[in-house]
mmCIF file of C-alpha atoms in Angstrom:
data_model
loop_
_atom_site.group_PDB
_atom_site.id
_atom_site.type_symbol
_atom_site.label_atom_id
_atom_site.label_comp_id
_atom_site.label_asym_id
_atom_site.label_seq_id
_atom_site.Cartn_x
_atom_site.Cartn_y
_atom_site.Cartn_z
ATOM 1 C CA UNK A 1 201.420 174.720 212.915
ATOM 2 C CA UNK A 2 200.827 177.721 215.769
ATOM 3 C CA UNK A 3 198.073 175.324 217.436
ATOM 4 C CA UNK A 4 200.991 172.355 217.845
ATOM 5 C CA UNK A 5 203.594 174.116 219.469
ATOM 6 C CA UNK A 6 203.798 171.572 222.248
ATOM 7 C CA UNK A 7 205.275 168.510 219.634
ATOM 8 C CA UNK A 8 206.148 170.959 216.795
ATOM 9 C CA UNK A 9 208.800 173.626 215.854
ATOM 10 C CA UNK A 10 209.283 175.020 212.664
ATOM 11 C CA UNK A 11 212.266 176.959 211.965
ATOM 12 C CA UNK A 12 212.622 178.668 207.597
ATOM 13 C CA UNK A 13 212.290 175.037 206.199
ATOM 14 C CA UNK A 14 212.637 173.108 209.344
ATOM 15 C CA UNK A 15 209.647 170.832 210.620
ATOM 16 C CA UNK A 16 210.893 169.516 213.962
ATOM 17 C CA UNK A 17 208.359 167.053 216.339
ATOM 18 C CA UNK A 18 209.422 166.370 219.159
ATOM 19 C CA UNK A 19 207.680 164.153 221.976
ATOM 20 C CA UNK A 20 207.703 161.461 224.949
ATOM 21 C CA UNK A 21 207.117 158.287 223.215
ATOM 22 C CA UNK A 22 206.785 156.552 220.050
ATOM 23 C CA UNK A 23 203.273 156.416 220.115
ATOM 24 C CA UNK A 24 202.547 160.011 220.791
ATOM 25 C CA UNK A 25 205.140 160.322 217.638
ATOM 26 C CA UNK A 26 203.332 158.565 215.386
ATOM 27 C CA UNK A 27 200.603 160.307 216.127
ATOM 28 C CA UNK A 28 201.941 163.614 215.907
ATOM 29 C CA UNK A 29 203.583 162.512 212.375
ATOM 30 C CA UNK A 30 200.283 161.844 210.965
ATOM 31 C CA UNK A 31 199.051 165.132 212.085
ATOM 32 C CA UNK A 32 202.295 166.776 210.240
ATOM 33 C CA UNK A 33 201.841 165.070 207.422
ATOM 34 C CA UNK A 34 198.091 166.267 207.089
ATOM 35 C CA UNK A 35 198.672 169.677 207.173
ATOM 36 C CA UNK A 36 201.594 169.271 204.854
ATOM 37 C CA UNK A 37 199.445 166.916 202.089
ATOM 38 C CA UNK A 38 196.547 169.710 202.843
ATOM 39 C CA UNK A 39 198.936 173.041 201.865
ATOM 40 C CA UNK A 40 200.705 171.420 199.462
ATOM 41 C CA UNK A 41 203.758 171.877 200.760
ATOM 42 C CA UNK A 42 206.580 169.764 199.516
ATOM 43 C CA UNK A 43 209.365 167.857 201.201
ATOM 44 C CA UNK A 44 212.383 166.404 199.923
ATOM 45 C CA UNK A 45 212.631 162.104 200.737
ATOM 46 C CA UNK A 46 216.561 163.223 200.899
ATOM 47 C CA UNK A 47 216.240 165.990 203.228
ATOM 48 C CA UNK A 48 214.331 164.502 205.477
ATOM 49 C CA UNK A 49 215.397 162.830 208.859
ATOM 50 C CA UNK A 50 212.625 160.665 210.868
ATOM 51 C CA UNK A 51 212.636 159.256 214.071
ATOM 52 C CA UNK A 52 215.443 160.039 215.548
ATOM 53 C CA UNK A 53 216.193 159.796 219.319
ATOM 54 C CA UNK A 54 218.076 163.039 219.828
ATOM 55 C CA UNK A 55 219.196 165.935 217.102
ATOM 56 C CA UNK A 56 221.487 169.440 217.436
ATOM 57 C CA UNK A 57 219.076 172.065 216.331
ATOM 58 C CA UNK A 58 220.386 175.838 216.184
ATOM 59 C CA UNK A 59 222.666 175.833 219.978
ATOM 60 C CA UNK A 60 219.957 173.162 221.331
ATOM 61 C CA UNK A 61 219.552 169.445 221.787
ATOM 62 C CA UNK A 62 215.927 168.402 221.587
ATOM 63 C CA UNK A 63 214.987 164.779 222.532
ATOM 64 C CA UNK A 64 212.529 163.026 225.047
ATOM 65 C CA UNK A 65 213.950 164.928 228.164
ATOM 66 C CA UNK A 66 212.868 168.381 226.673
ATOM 67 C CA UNK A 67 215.217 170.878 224.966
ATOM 68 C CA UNK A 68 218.211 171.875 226.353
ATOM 69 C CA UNK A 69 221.010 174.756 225.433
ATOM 70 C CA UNK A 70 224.497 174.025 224.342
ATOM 71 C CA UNK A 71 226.573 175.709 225.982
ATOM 72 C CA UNK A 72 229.952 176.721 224.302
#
């Protein structure tokens, strides 16, 4: 995933995309899901979370506006 480090972050067993709008998401999803159906990796239908507008990630917040530190 090195070469998609501007919609993609993957943290252990974490796949995050993040982007702008829903159609660059789409399109970024697809991509994802190549490289996943062409390494045969495998992903859990119950551990999975898609399209959502915002998420807590580590001590960030990652949605359209970028990511962003929590600060505690």
């Amino acid at each position: 995933f090195f070469e998609y480090y501007y919609f993609v972050y993957v943290y252990i067993n974490d796949i995050i995309i993040f982007n702008k709008s829903e159609k660059e998401y789409l399109t970024y999803l697809q991509i994802v899901f190549n490289i996943i159906n062409e390494y045969y990796i495998y992903i859990g239908a119950n551990k999975s979370f898609i399209k959502y507008l915002s998420i807590k990630f580590l001590k960030y917040i990652i949605n359209k506006e970028g990511i962003s530190k929590i600060n505690n």
